[in-house]
């Protein structure tokens, strides 16, 4: 199965995409994304942290630009995925581009957004709500029928390449009222809802990603599900698949299950000693002490 | 006196009594070589006096003559004369006393206890001086006194000497008692006797105490404890009696404990403290205890009171250190993490609570656990054990115990058990087997628990104590359910069959229907062998498994089950074999929610068990009042003792209750009377009505530009600095999320009339009430949540916290009547009331939590610290309680009408968080101002 292929190099992948990233589809998200791409509909990925949104975009990019759904045109694009991690100080300039001083001259440099608009790549704005409002407004014209990006500083307007797609992500869990997406922004995207996989799928993911034994992977997934029940204790998202994968990796590397879960799960999700104790006890339910 | 003429005396005597006369002549001859003439004369006249004193007094003469030669021989001439004269003296009182004295002397001579005679004489003499008429007493006294050896005699006489002061009857009782228990250890008994006099109680009814055998006899343990308690009480009130401690030490049973206690021998206060708690200390952990006592001793060198509180287990530190050293686990310390663990393990809305009985059980969505677990020597093991107990309780929900169906009955368990001839046995077996199944399911599902269970099960079996009558086969079943090992060839045929049928439950995925099948088989096997009725079902319960509550209303809850699980149960039900006993084939299982509700039948079979059930934790129902409205809930609070620089744990008991007194007119009268003030208050409170929108400046995004900031940003940019982007203004909604609690001092002193011409003859309490009423009226308009409570009490064991209006109550006629009914009661122990108020406020989860205390003086109670006249203890504890409250996000304010309030409020409250009302009539308006400043920031 395609999905179970192992992806070896996590880093550097955005650019090279030489290998197919491992992604286990959880529902119909792959089909939806494919048709959204075909219809040039911007995509909003909703879901808690570490549930596989980034991985999904990487996987889809590979599928569309290198894999079964790629065409000649797209295969020629060097950087088919431009990922921007949004933060409070991210301004429109950071996305669109800026003049840089180069000796006595000023040289224009494209930002990731204009680059992908030009190239026909996928631009992925991770955690869009973190970005400043001016940058969100910027994408309005790109995400309706016009598909244009005004570059004010150059006084031009870029018309998006046919292969271009804007994908944004958003974690509804910990947004404050202040940082909600404006409806006018929101309603320009189709939304795919992500959540943590069920125990079975999560176990499969952990097994592949961390290469830990199946038994342990299953128990890690079950532990994950238990910890996620503790929502009302100040960590809204529960434990992410990412953390469970980390735990698996540590165990694979020879750490005891208890210690691995302590480091990757209980310590990571909370600073509250009592919650940590409770999670460690949950761990001890699944893993005997050595 | 001249030479005696024996013939003449003989004649005189002869006239009175022949025998005496004969005897006289005989003894005279014997003595004539030994005594001088003068002495002989004295002796003769003494004898003559005896005979002539009374009608029957010749008997005394006989006694005297009887011992004369013996006495002379052993003690010498002088003593002989002395004895005679002493006896003559007694004869003045009564013939019996003289005779018993003389007989006594004779015994002493025989037993060679010569030196006791003088002691007895002097003791008797002083008795006689105290009670010159008490002839019977003296007779008895001499009769018994000569029985003693020297040591015992000394103790005995000493006691008599002390008792003589407390009355003739006391001495008389004592002497009587001494006659009754001749084998008594007098050293012990005499002290004990004194003690009972001191305490104003009599131990005559407790011969085993009196005889000092107490601590040697088995079964006297309880009395021993009682007695020790008493001794301690006395020792505290009579520190001057040094032998008390010796006595107490003697009453300690175990040699090891004795040694531990002796570690603090050099300080009697510590010694007493330690003895007091000795019964709560584990007797078999001497090394650990030694460490703990050493710590207490060290502490006492720095702070004596703290050391005592430590060893008495009254201080927080003392308790904690002991727990730690012994590895004990206190539920309250781990309740939160265990609760979180519980949430992780199950979706069920379960609570954890302390079980008063120390047993594990569940009831109405609450799992009850022992408050203190010390089964193991380490915290870790004990904690794991506690966790296991919780998990086992959960397992019955997770693994579908309550999805048991029988004939579509609404009470499937009861019906099923009653299909057997001996329902008790069926029910017992079911619980046993079902618990075992749950454990085995846990083992299959959770590897970590498997490890734990494998460790705990055999230990649990070890600690079981079986009733004599429990049949061996039943014992065998229990053994199997705890993974007891067995050798095939050692088993009987029946045992083998039982073993085989139970093994079904070990299979992964076994369901409650399997339990029913196995039960039927085991039941048949057992009763075939023994008959239906004869089986004793009193098997001990396995502690960590607790009691499986089959009548639980909880069974209505369905959760945590995958549909596969349910489907499997369905299959199991269909597979149920041919009818064996009862109509087991008709056992039906399904998914339909169990509508058991209040189960009449179920509760019938379990009536005897339910009667044993305790009331909910910390709930004391008041006599004669059944409605939940009138219930008193009790809470324990720690109290800060500045002298030991530590909390005294669970020191105060606070009773939360609904106000009992009502006054329906009070509120409306007040409003009429204070109409103008009321309007002022409302106006004041109106000011804090939130502006619906508030402008927030300095945002990176917003509807408007903030001109100032925009300009400075431009300037920054022009001058080459990095400009701030936070130049926008936004209007944001402001919601008030306030909870306020008004805490009224209901102490007796609030009954005082205010001497102030403006007061209109109001009492302090009236002013408090009126102020609060006006506030309530205003707050109703404002829409803030608020509660009104009062406090008073008497001593640390009874702090009364009266709720007139809780946060959830509406301000209706009942609430108004309750506020109107507030009356002055007793003392002012503020700390616990503040802690409780703070707890109520925390439960509201409001953003702003305000506590407003209205009082009339410094905190005061009769047992506030060791020094009654000192105010410091109360003030420091109150201060601590306020600090704790602020730690929980509660802002507090103290208002007092006590003009001298400045002195202590300064120490008690944070700066600017108190106010002394100069002009009391201003209270209502001041209160609203304070409220405003507290709740708006
Ligand atoms: N469906 C999945 N298939 C394969 N791997 C997955 C899947 N879901 C989660 N993972 C694993 O979880 C890890 C975290 O996923 P990813 O980084 O995509 O999360 P994310 O949703 O982007 O989180 P964040 O919101 O924090 O950026 C991945 O590295 C991968 O190991
Ligand atoms: Mg991501």
CSV table of C-alpha atoms in Angstrom, one decimal, chain A:
chain,number,residue,atom,x,y,z
A,1,UNK,CA,0.0,0.0,0.0
A,2,UNK,CA,1.1,3.4,-0.9
A,3,UNK,CA,0.2,4.9,2.4
A,4,UNK,CA,2.3,2.6,4.4
A,5,UNK,CA,5.5,3.4,2.6
A,6,UNK,CA,8.1,4.8,4.8
A,7,UNK,CA,9.2,8.3,4.6
A,8,UNK,CA,12.7,8.6,5.7
A,9,UNK,CA,13.8,12.1,5.6
A,10,UNK,CA,11.5,14.4,7.4
A,11,UNK,CA,13.6,17.5,6.9
A,12,UNK,CA,14.3,18.9,3.5
A,13,UNK,CA,11.3,17.1,2.2
A,14,UNK,CA,9.3,20.3,1.5
A,15,UNK,CA,11.7,21.1,-1.2
A,16,UNK,CA,12.9,17.9,-2.7
A,17,UNK,CA,9.8,15.7,-2.3
A,18,UNK,CA,11.9,13.0,-3.7
A,19,UNK,CA,10.2,10.4,-1.7
A,20,UNK,CA,6.5,10.0,-0.9
A,21,UNK,CA,5.7,11.1,2.6
A,22,UNK,CA,3.9,8.6,4.8
A,23,UNK,CA,0.3,9.6,5.3
A,24,UNK,CA,-2.5,7.4,6.5
A,25,UNK,CA,-5.8,8.7,5.2
A,26,UNK,CA,-8.4,8.8,8.0
A,27,UNK,CA,-11.5,9.6,6.0
A,28,UNK,CA,-12.2,11.1,2.5
A,29,UNK,CA,-9.7,14.0,3.0
A,30,UNK,CA,-7.5,12.8,0.1
A,31,UNK,CA,-10.4,12.8,-2.4
A,32,UNK,CA,-11.7,16.1,-1.2
A,33,UNK,CA,-8.3,17.7,-1.5
A,34,UNK,CA,-7.9,16.3,-5.0
A,35,UNK,CA,-11.1,17.7,-6.2
A,36,UNK,CA,-10.6,21.0,-4.4
A,37,UNK,CA,-7.3,21.3,-6.2
A,38,UNK,CA,-9.0,20.5,-9.5
A,39,UNK,CA,-11.6,23.2,-8.9
A,40,UNK,CA,-9.0,25.7,-7.5
A,41,UNK,CA,-10.8,26.0,-4.2
A,42,UNK,CA,-8.7,27.2,-1.3
A,43,UNK,CA,-8.5,24.7,1.5
A,44,UNK,CA,-8.7,25.3,5.3
A,45,UNK,CA,-7.4,22.5,7.4
A,46,UNK,CA,-8.9,22.6,10.9
A,47,UNK,CA,-7.6,20.5,13.7
A,48,UNK,CA,-5.6,20.2,16.9
A,49,UNK,CA,-1.9,20.3,17.0
A,50,UNK,CA,0.1,17.3,15.8
A,51,UNK,CA,-2.8,15.5,14.2
A,52,UNK,CA,-1.2,15.3,10.7
A,53,UNK,CA,-2.2,18.5,8.9
A,54,UNK,CA,1.2,19.4,7.7
A,55,UNK,CA,2.0,15.8,6.9
A,56,UNK,CA,-1.2,15.7,4.9
A,57,UNK,CA,-0.3,18.8,2.8
A,58,UNK,CA,3.1,17.3,2.2
A,59,UNK,CA,1.5,14.1,1.1
A,60,UNK,CA,-0.9,15.8,-1.2
A,61,UNK,CA,1.8,17.9,-2.7
A,62,UNK,CA,3.7,14.8,-3.5
A,63,UNK,CA,0.7,13.2,-5.0
A,64,UNK,CA,-0.1,16.2,-7.2
A,65,UNK,CA,3.4,17.3,-8.2
A,66,UNK,CA,5.4,14.0,-8.2
A,67,UNK,CA,3.1,11.1,-7.8
A,68,UNK,CA,0.1,9.6,-9.5
A,69,UNK,CA,-1.7,12.8,-10.0
A,70,UNK,CA,1.2,14.8,-11.3
A,71,UNK,CA,1.4,16.2,-14.8
A,72,UNK,CA,4.5,17.2,-16.7
A,73,UNK,CA,4.0,20.8,-15.9
A,74,UNK,CA,3.9,20.3,-12.2
A,75,UNK,CA,6.7,17.8,-12.2
A,76,UNK,CA,8.9,20.7,-13.4
A,77,UNK,CA,8.3,22.9,-10.4
A,78,UNK,CA,11.2,22.8,-8.1
A,79,UNK,CA,9.5,23.9,-4.9
A,80,UNK,CA,6.0,22.7,-5.1
A,81,UNK,CA,5.2,23.4,-1.5
A,82,UNK,CA,5.8,26.7,0.2
A,83,UNK,CA,5.1,26.5,3.9
A,84,UNK,CA,4.8,29.6,6.1
A,85,UNK,CA,4.6,29.2,9.8
A,86,UNK,CA,2.6,32.2,10.8
A,87,UNK,CA,3.3,34.3,13.8
A,88,UNK,CA,2.3,37.5,15.4
A,89,UNK,CA,4.9,39.6,13.6
A,90,UNK,CA,4.3,38.1,10.2
A,91,UNK,CA,3.3,41.0,8.0
A,92,UNK,CA,2.1,41.2,4.4
A,93,UNK,CA,5.6,42.1,3.4
A,94,UNK,CA,6.9,38.8,4.7
A,95,UNK,CA,4.4,37.0,2.5
A,96,UNK,CA,4.6,39.1,-0.7
A,97,UNK,CA,8.2,40.1,-0.8
A,98,UNK,CA,10.4,43.1,-0.1
A,99,UNK,CA,13.3,45.2,-1.4
A,100,UNK,CA,16.6,44.3,0.0
A,101,UNK,CA,19.7,46.4,0.0
A,102,UNK,CA,22.3,44.9,-2.2
A,103,UNK,CA,25.4,47.2,-2.4
A,104,UNK,CA,24.0,50.5,-3.5
A,105,UNK,CA,21.0,48.9,-5.2
A,106,UNK,CA,17.7,47.7,-3.9
A,107,UNK,CA,16.8,44.3,-5.1
A,108,UNK,CA,13.3,42.9,-5.0
A,109,UNK,CA,12.8,39.5,-3.4
A,110,UNK,CA,9.6,37.5,-3.8
A,111,UNK,CA,8.0,36.3,-0.6
A,112,UNK,CA,6.8,32.7,-0.4
A,113,UNK,CA,3.3,33.7,-1.4
A,114,UNK,CA,4.1,35.5,-4.6
A,115,UNK,CA,6.6,32.8,-5.4
A,116,UNK,CA,4.0,30.1,-5.3
A,117,UNK,CA,1.5,32.3,-7.1
A,118,UNK,CA,4.0,32.7,-9.9
A,119,UNK,CA,5.3,29.1,-9.9
A,120,UNK,CA,2.0,27.4,-9.5
A,121,UNK,CA,2.9,25.8,-6.2
A,122,UNK,CA,0.9,25.0,-3.1
A,123,UNK,CA,1.3,27.7,-0.5
A,124,UNK,CA,0.6,26.5,3.0
A,125,UNK,CA,0.0,29.1,5.7
A,126,UNK,CA,0.3,27.2,8.9
A,127,UNK,CA,-1.7,28.7,11.9
A,128,UNK,CA,-3.1,31.5,9.9
A,129,UNK,CA,-4.8,33.2,12.9
A,130,UNK,CA,-1.5,33.9,14.4
A,131,UNK,CA,-0.6,36.3,11.6
A,132,UNK,CA,-1.4,39.9,11.6
A,133,UNK,CA,-4.7,41.0,10.2
A,134,UNK,CA,-3.1,42.8,7.3
A,135,UNK,CA,-1.7,39.6,6.0
A,136,UNK,CA,-5.0,37.8,6.2
A,137,UNK,CA,-6.7,40.6,4.2
A,138,UNK,CA,-4.0,40.2,1.6
A,139,UNK,CA,-5.2,36.8,0.6
A,140,UNK,CA,-8.7,37.8,0.0
A,141,UNK,CA,-8.3,38.6,-3.7
A,142,UNK,CA,-6.3,35.4,-4.1
A,143,UNK,CA,-9.0,33.3,-2.7
A,144,UNK,CA,-12.0,34.3,-4.7
A,145,UNK,CA,-12.7,34.0,-8.4
A,146,UNK,CA,-10.1,36.7,-9.2
A,147,UNK,CA,-7.1,34.7,-8.0
A,148,UNK,CA,-4.9,37.8,-8.1
A,149,UNK,CA,-2.2,39.1,-5.7
A,150,UNK,CA,-1.6,42.8,-5.6
A,151,UNK,CA,2.0,43.6,-4.9
A,152,UNK,CA,1.7,47.2,-3.7
A,153,UNK,CA,5.4,47.9,-3.3
A,154,UNK,CA,6.0,47.0,-7.0
A,155,UNK,CA,2.7,48.5,-8.1
A,156,UNK,CA,1.7,45.4,-9.9
A,157,UNK,CA,-0.8,42.7,-9.6
A,158,UNK,CA,0.2,39.0,-10.0
A,159,UNK,CA,-2.2,36.6,-11.6
A,160,UNK,CA,-2.1,33.3,-10.1
A,161,UNK,CA,-0.7,30.3,-12.0
A,162,UNK,CA,-3.3,27.7,-12.8
A,163,UNK,CA,-1.6,25.2,-10.5
A,164,UNK,CA,-1.4,27.5,-7.6
A,165,UNK,CA,-3.4,26.6,-4.4
A,166,UNK,CA,-3.7,28.3,-1.1
A,167,UNK,CA,-4.0,26.1,1.9
A,168,UNK,CA,-4.3,27.4,5.4
A,169,UNK,CA,-4.5,25.7,8.8
A,170,UNK,CA,-6.2,26.7,11.9
A,171,UNK,CA,-6.4,25.1,15.4
A,172,UNK,CA,-9.8,25.8,16.8
A,173,UNK,CA,-8.9,24.5,20.2
A,174,UNK,CA,-6.9,27.3,21.7
A,175,UNK,CA,-8.0,30.3,19.9
A,176,UNK,CA,-9.0,33.2,22.0
A,177,UNK,CA,-12.0,35.2,21.1
A,178,UNK,CA,-9.7,37.9,19.9
A,179,UNK,CA,-8.0,35.7,17.4
A,180,UNK,CA,-10.8,34.3,15.6
A,181,UNK,CA,-10.8,34.2,11.8
A,182,UNK,CA,-13.0,36.8,10.3
A,183,UNK,CA,-16.0,35.3,8.6
A,184,UNK,CA,-15.0,37.1,5.4
A,185,UNK,CA,-11.7,35.2,5.5
A,186,UNK,CA,-13.1,32.0,6.7
A,187,UNK,CA,-15.8,31.8,4.1
A,188,UNK,CA,-13.3,31.8,1.2
A,189,UNK,CA,-12.1,28.3,2.1
A,190,UNK,CA,-13.5,24.9,2.1
A,191,UNK,CA,-12.8,23.3,5.4
A,192,UNK,CA,-11.5,19.9,6.1
A,193,UNK,CA,-11.9,18.9,9.7
A,194,UNK,CA,-9.0,16.9,11.2
A,195,UNK,CA,-8.9,15.2,14.5
A,196,UNK,CA,-6.7,12.7,16.1
A,197,UNK,CA,-7.0,9.3,14.5
A,198,UNK,CA,-8.9,6.5,16.2
A,199,UNK,CA,-6.9,4.0,18.2
A,200,UNK,CA,-6.5,1.6,15.4
A,201,UNK,CA,-5.2,4.1,12.9
A,202,UNK,CA,-3.1,5.9,15.4
A,203,UNK,CA,-1.5,2.6,16.4
A,204,UNK,CA,-0.7,2.0,12.7
A,205,UNK,CA,0.8,5.5,12.4
A,206,UNK,CA,2.9,5.1,15.5
A,207,UNK,CA,4.1,1.8,14.3
A,208,UNK,CA,5.2,3.0,11.0
A,209,UNK,CA,6.6,6.4,12.1
A,210,UNK,CA,8.5,5.2,15.2
A,211,UNK,CA,9.2,1.6,14.0
A,212,UNK,CA,8.3,0.4,17.5
A,213,UNK,CA,6.6,-3.0,17.8
A,214,UNK,CA,2.9,-3.4,17.1
A,215,UNK,CA,2.0,-4.2,20.7
A,216,UNK,CA,3.6,-1.1,22.0
A,217,UNK,CA,2.2,1.0,19.3
A,218,UNK,CA,-1.3,-0.2,20.1
A,219,UNK,CA,-0.9,0.5,23.8
A,220,UNK,CA,0.6,3.9,23.0
A,221,UNK,CA,-2.5,4.7,21.0
A,222,UNK,CA,-4.8,3.5,23.8
A,223,UNK,CA,-2.9,5.6,26.2
A,224,UNK,CA,-3.3,8.6,23.9
A,225,UNK,CA,-7.1,8.1,23.8
A,226,UNK,CA,-7.2,8.0,27.6
A,227,UNK,CA,-5.1,11.1,28.0
A,228,UNK,CA,-7.4,12.9,25.5
A,229,UNK,CA,-10.2,12.4,27.9
A,230,UNK,CA,-8.6,14.7,30.3
A,231,UNK,CA,-9.6,17.7,28.3
A,232,UNK,CA,-10.8,19.8,31.2
A,233,UNK,CA,-7.5,20.1,32.8
A,234,UNK,CA,-5.9,22.9,31.0
A,235,UNK,CA,-4.6,21.2,27.9
A,236,UNK,CA,-7.3,21.4,25.4
A,237,UNK,CA,-5.7,19.5,22.7
A,238,UNK,CA,-4.9,16.4,24.6
A,239,UNK,CA,-1.8,14.6,23.5
A,240,UNK,CA,-0.9,14.8,19.8
A,241,UNK,CA,-0.1,11.9,17.5
A,242,UNK,CA,3.2,13.6,17.1
A,243,UNK,CA,4.0,13.1,20.8
A,244,UNK,CA,2.9,9.5,20.7
A,245,UNK,CA,5.2,9.0,17.8
A,246,UNK,CA,8.0,10.6,19.8
A,247,UNK,CA,7.3,8.2,22.7
A,248,UNK,CA,7.5,5.3,20.3
A,249,UNK,CA,10.8,6.5,18.9
A,250,UNK,CA,12.3,6.8,22.4
A,251,UNK,CA,11.1,3.3,23.3
A,252,UNK,CA,12.5,2.0,20.0
A,253,UNK,CA,15.8,3.5,21.0
A,254,UNK,CA,15.8,1.6,24.2
A,255,UNK,CA,14.2,3.9,26.8
A,256,UNK,CA,11.8,2.2,29.2
A,257,UNK,CA,8.1,2.7,28.3
A,258,UNK,CA,7.4,4.5,31.5
A,259,UNK,CA,10.2,6.9,31.1
A,260,UNK,CA,9.5,7.5,27.4
A,261,UNK,CA,5.9,8.3,28.1
A,262,UNK,CA,6.9,10.5,31.0
A,263,UNK,CA,9.1,12.5,28.8
A,264,UNK,CA,7.1,12.6,25.6
A,265,UNK,CA,3.6,12.6,27.1
A,266,UNK,CA,3.0,13.6,30.6
A,267,UNK,CA,5.8,16.2,30.8
A,268,UNK,CA,4.9,17.6,27.4
A,269,UNK,CA,1.2,18.1,27.8
A,270,UNK,CA,1.2,19.6,31.3
A,271,UNK,CA,3.2,21.4,33.9
A,272,UNK,CA,0.8,20.4,36.6
A,273,UNK,CA,2.4,17.8,38.9
A,274,UNK,CA,-0.9,16.1,39.7
A,275,UNK,CA,-1.9,15.8,36.1
A,276,UNK,CA,1.5,14.4,35.3
A,277,UNK,CA,1.1,11.8,38.1
A,278,UNK,CA,-2.3,10.9,36.7
A,279,UNK,CA,-0.9,10.4,33.2
A,280,UNK,CA,2.0,8.4,34.5
A,281,UNK,CA,-0.4,6.2,36.3
A,282,UNK,CA,-2.4,5.8,33.1
A,283,UNK,CA,0.9,4.8,31.4
A,284,UNK,CA,1.5,2.3,34.1
A,285,UNK,CA,-1.8,0.7,33.4
A,286,UNK,CA,-0.6,-0.2,29.9
A,287,UNK,CA,3.0,-0.8,30.4
A,288,UNK,CA,4.4,-3.1,33.2
A,289,UNK,CA,7.4,-1.7,35.0
A,290,UNK,CA,10.6,-3.3,34.2
